[in-house]
PDB file of C-alpha atoms in Angstrom:
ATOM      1  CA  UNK A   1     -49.153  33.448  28.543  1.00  0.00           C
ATOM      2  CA  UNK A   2     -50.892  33.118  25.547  1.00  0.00           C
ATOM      3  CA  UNK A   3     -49.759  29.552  24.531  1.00  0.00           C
ATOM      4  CA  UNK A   4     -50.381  28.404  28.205  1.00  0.00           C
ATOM      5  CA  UNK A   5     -53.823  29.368  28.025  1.00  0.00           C
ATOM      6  CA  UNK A   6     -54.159  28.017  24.700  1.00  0.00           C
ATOM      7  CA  UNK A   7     -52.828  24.857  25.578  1.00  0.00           C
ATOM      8  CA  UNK A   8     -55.051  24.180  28.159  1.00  0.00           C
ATOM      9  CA  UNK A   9     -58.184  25.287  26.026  1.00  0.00           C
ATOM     10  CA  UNK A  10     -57.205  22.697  23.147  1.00  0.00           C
ATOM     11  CA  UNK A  11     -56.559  20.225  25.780  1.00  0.00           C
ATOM     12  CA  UNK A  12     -59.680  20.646  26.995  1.00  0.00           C
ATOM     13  CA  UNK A  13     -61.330  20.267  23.595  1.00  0.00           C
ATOM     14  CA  UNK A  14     -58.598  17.025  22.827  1.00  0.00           C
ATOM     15  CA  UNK A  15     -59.028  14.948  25.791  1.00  0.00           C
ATOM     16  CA  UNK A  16     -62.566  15.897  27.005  1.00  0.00           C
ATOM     17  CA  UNK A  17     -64.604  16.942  23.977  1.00  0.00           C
ATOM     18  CA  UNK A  18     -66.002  20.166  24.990  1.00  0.00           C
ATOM     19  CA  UNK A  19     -67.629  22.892  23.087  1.00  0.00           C
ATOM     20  CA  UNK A  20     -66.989  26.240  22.679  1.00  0.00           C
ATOM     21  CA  UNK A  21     -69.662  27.552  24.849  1.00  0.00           C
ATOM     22  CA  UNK A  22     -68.747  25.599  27.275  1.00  0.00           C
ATOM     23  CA  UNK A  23     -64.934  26.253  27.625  1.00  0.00           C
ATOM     24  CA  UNK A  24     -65.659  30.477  27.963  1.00  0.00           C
ATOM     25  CA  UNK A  25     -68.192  30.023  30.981  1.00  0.00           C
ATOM     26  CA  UNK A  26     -66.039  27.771  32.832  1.00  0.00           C
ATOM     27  CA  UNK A  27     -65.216  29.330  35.971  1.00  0.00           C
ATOM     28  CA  UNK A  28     -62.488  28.944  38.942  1.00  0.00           C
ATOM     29  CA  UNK A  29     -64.590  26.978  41.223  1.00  0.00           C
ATOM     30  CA  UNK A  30     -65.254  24.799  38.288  1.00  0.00           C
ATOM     31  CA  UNK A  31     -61.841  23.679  38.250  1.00  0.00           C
ATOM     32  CA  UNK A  32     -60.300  20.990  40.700  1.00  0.00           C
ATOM     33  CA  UNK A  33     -56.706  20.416  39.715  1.00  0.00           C
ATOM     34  CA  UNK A  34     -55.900  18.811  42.657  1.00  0.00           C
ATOM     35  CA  UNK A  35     -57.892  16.104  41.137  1.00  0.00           C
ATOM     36  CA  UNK A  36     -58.350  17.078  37.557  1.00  0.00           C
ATOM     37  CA  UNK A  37     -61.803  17.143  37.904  1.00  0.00           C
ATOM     38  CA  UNK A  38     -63.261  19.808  35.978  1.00  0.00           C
ATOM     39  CA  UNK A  39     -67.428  20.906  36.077  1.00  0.00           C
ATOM     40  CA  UNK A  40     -69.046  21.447  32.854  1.00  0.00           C
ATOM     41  CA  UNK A  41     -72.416  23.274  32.610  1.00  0.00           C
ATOM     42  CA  UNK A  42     -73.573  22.321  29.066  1.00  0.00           C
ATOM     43  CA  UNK A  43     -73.747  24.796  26.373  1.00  0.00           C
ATOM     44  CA  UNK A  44     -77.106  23.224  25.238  1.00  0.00           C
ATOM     45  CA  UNK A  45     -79.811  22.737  28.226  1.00  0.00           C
ATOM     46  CA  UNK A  46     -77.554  24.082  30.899  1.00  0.00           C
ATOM     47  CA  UNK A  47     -77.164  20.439  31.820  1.00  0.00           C
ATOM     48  CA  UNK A  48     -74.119  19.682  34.424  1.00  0.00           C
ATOM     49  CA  UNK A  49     -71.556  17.164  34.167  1.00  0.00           C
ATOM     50  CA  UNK A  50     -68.091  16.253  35.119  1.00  0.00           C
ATOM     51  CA  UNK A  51     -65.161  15.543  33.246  1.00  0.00           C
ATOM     52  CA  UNK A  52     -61.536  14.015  33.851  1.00  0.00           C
ATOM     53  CA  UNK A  53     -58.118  16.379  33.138  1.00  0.00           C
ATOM     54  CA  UNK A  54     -55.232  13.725  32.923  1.00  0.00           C
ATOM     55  CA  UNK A  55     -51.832  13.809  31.419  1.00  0.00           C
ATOM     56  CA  UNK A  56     -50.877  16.131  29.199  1.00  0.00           C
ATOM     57  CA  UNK A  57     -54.018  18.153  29.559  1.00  0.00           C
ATOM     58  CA  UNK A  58     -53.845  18.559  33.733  1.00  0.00           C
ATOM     59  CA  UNK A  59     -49.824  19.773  32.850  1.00  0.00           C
ATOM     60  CA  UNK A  60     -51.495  22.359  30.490  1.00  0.00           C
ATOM     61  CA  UNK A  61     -54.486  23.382  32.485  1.00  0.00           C
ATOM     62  CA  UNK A  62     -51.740  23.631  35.539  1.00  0.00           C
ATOM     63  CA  UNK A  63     -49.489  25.648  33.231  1.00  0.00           C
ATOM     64  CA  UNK A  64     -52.082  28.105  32.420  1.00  0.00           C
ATOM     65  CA  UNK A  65     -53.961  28.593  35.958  1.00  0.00           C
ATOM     66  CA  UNK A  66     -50.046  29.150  37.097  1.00  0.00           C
ATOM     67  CA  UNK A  67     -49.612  32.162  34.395  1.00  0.00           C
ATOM     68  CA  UNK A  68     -53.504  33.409  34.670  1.00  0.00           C
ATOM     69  CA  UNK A  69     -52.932  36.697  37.215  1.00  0.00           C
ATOM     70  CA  UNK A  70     -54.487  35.860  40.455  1.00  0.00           C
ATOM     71  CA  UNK A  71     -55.963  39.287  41.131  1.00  0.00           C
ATOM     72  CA  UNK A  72     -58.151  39.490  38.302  1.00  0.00           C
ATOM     73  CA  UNK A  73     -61.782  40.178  39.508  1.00  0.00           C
ATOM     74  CA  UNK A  74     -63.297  38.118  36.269  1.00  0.00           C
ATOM     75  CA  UNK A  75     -63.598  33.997  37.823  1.00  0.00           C
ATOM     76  CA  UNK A  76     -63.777  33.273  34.707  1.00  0.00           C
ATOM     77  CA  UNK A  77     -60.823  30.274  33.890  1.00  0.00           C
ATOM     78  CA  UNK A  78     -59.740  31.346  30.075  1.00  0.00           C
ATOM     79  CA  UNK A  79     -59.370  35.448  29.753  1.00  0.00           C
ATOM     80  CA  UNK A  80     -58.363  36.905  26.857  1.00  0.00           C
ATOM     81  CA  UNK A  81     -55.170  38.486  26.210  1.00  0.00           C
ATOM     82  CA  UNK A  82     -54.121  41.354  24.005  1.00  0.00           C
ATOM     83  CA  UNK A  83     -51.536  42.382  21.895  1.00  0.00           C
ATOM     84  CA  UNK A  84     -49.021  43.419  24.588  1.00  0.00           C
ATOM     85  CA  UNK A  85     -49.560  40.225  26.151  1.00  0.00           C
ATOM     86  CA  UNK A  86     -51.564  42.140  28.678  1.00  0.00           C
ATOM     87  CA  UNK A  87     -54.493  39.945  30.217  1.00  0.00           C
ATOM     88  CA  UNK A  88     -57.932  41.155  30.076  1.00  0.00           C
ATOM     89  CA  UNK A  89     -60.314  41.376  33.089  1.00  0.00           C
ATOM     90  CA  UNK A  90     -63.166  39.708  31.373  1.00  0.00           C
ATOM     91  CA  UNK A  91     -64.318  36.023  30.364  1.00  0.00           C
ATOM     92  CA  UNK A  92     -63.803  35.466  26.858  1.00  0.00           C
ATOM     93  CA  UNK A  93     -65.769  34.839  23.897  1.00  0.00           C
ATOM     94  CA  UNK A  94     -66.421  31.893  22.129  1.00  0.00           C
ATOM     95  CA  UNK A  95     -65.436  33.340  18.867  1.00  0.00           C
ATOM     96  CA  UNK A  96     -62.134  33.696  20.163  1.00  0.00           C
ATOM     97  CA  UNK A  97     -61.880  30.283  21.120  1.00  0.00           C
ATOM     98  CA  UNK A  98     -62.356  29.622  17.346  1.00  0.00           C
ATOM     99  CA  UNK A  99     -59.976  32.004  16.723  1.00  0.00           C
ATOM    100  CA  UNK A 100     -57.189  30.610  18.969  1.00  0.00           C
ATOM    101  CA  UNK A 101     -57.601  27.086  16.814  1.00  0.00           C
ATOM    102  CA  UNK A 102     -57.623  28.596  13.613  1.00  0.00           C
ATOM    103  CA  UNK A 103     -54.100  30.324  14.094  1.00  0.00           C
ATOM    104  CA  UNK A 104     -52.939  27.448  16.081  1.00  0.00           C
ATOM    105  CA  UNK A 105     -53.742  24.624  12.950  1.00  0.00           C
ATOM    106  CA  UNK A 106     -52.698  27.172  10.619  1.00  0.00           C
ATOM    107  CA  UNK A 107     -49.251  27.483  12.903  1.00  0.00           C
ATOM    108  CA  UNK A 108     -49.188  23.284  12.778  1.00  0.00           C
ATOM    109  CA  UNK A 109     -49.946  23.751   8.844  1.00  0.00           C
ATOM    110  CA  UNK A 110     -53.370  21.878   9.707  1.00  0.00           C
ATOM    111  CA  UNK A 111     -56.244  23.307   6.785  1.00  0.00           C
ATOM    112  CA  UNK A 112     -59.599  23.486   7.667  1.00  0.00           C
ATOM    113  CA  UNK A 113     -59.411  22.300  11.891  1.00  0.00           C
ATOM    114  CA  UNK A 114     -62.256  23.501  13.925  1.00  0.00           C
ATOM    115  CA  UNK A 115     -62.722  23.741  17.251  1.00  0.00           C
ATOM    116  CA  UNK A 116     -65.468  20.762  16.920  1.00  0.00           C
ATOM    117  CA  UNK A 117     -63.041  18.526  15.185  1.00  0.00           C
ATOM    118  CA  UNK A 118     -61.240  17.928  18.835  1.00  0.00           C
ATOM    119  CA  UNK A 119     -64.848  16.654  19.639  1.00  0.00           C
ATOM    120  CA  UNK A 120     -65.406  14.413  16.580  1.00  0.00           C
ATOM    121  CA  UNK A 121     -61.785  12.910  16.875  1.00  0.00           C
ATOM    122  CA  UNK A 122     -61.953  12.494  20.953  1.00  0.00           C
ATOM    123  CA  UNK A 123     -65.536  10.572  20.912  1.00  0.00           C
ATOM    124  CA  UNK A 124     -63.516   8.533  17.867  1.00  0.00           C
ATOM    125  CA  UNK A 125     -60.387   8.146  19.547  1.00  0.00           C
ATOM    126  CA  UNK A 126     -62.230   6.567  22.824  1.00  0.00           C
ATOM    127  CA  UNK A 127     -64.598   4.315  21.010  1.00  0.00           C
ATOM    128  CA  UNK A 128     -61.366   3.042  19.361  1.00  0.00           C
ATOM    129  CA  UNK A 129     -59.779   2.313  22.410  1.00  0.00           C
ATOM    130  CA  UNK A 130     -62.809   0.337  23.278  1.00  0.00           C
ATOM    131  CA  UNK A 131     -64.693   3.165  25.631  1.00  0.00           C
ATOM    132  CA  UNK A 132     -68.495   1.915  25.808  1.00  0.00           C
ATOM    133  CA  UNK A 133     -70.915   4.554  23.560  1.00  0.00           C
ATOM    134  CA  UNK A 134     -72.800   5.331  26.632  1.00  0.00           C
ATOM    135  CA  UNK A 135     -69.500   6.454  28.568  1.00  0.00           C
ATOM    136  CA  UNK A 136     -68.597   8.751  25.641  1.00  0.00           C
ATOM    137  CA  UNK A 137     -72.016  10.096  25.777  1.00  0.00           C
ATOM    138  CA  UNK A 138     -72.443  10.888  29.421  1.00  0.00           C
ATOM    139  CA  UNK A 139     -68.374  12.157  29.068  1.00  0.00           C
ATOM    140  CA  UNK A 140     -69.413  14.713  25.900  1.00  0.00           C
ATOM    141  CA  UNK A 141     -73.123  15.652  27.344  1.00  0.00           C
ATOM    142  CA  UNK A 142     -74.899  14.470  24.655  1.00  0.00           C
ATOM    143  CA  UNK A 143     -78.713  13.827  25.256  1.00  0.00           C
ATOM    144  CA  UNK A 144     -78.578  10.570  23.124  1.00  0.00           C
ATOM    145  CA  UNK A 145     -75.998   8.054  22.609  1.00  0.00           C
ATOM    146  CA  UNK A 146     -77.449   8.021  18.830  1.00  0.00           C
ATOM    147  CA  UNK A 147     -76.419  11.233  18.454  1.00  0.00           C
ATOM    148  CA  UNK A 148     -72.571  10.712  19.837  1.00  0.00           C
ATOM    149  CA  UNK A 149     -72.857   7.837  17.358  1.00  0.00           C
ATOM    150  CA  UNK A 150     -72.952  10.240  14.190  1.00  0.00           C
ATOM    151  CA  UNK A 151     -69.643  11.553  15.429  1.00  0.00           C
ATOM    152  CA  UNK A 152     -67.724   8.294  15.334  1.00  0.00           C
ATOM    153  CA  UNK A 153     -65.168   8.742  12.145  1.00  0.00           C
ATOM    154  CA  UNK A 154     -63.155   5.157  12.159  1.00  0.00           C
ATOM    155  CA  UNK A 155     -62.532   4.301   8.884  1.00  0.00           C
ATOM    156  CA  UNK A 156     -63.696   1.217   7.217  1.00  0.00           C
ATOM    157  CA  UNK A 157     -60.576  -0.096   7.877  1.00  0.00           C
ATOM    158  CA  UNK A 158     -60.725  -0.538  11.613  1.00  0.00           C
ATOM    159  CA  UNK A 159     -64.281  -1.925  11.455  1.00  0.00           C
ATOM    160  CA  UNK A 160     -63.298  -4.472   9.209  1.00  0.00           C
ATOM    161  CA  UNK A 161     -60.361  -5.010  11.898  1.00  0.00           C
ATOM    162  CA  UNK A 162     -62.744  -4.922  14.271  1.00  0.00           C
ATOM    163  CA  UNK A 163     -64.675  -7.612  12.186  1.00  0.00           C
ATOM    164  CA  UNK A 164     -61.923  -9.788  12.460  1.00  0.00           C
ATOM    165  CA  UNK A 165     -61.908 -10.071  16.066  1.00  0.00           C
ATOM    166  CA  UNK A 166     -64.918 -11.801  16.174  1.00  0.00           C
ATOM    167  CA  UNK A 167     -64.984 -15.491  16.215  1.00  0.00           C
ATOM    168  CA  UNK A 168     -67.505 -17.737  14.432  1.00  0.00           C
ATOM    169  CA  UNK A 169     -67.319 -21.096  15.267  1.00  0.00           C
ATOM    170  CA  UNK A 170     -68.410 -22.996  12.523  1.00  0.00           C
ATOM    171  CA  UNK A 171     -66.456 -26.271  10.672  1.00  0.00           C
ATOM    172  CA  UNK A 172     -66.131 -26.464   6.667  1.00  0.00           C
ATOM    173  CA  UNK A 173     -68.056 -29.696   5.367  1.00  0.00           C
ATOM    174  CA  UNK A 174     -65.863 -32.126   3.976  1.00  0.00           C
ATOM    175  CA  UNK A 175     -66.394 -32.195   0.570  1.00  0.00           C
ATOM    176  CA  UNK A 176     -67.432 -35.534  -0.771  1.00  0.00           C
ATOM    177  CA  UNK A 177     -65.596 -37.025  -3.409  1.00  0.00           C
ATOM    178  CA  UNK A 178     -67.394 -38.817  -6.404  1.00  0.00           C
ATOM    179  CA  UNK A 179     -66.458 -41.910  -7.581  1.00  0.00           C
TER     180      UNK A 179
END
């Protein structure tokens, strides 16, 4: 049970950048997996938006709502669950949401990997594949697309790639010869 649900909480954070806060109030209703639409209410302003489930992190999010007991009185999507594998009738914290990706990047031998480091590499992976900045923005909630900018860790070498797409049209002079 445990893995499910912490599958579908890192898939979350992977595929549609979401914080902490914002992964513990999520709630049952919120959740459309029909269509893999899922209902955020920000965890700064209490601003609404909607994000996309697909692939991999639908299958999860699936997995998990199949294993999360149906007669809990909590609506709360992500419980927590104890020792004996027992779950808890209560949302959970977003501590333990930091907790769950510590032990899981320590169990991948991954140092140092925070929950907001599925943000910072999902608003990089999508402006690599060419996503528009305002997309990511209105996709990660944040206020300002300058501010999803500062997240954006492509190295140097894909902007020089990147560079190198561009075309210049310009002909080299002939250079004169002197007699």
């Amino acid at each position: 049970d445990a893995g499910a649900r912490d599958s579908a909480i890192i898939g979350l954070m992977a595929t549609c950048g979401l914080r902490r806060s914002e992964i513990v109030k999520l709630q049952m209703e919120d959740v459309d997996i029909e269509t893999g639409e899922v209902a955020i209410i920000s965890g700064k302003g209490n601003k609404s938006r909607n994000v996309w489930l697909r692939g991999g992190a639908l299958l999860a999010m699936e997995d998990w709502l199949h294993c999360r007991r149906p007669e809990l009185k909590t609506t709360a999507v992500f419980i927590p669950i104890n020792k004996g594998g027992n779950q808890e009738d209560r949302q959970m914290t977003s501590q333990s949401v930091y907790k769950i990706v510590q032990k899981r990047s320590k169990e991948a031998n991954v140092d140092g990997f925070s929950p907001h480091d599925f943000r910072r590499t999902m608003i990089s992976t999508m402006l690599e594949h060419n996503t528009d900045l305002l997309t990511v923005q209105k996709i990660v909630g944040h206020a300002s697309p300058a501010t999803t900018q500062r997240y954006d860790l492509r190295s140097e070498q894909q902007k020089k790639g990147a560079a190198e797409r561009l075309h210049y049209p310009h002909r080299p002079r002939r250079q004169q010869t002197l007699i």
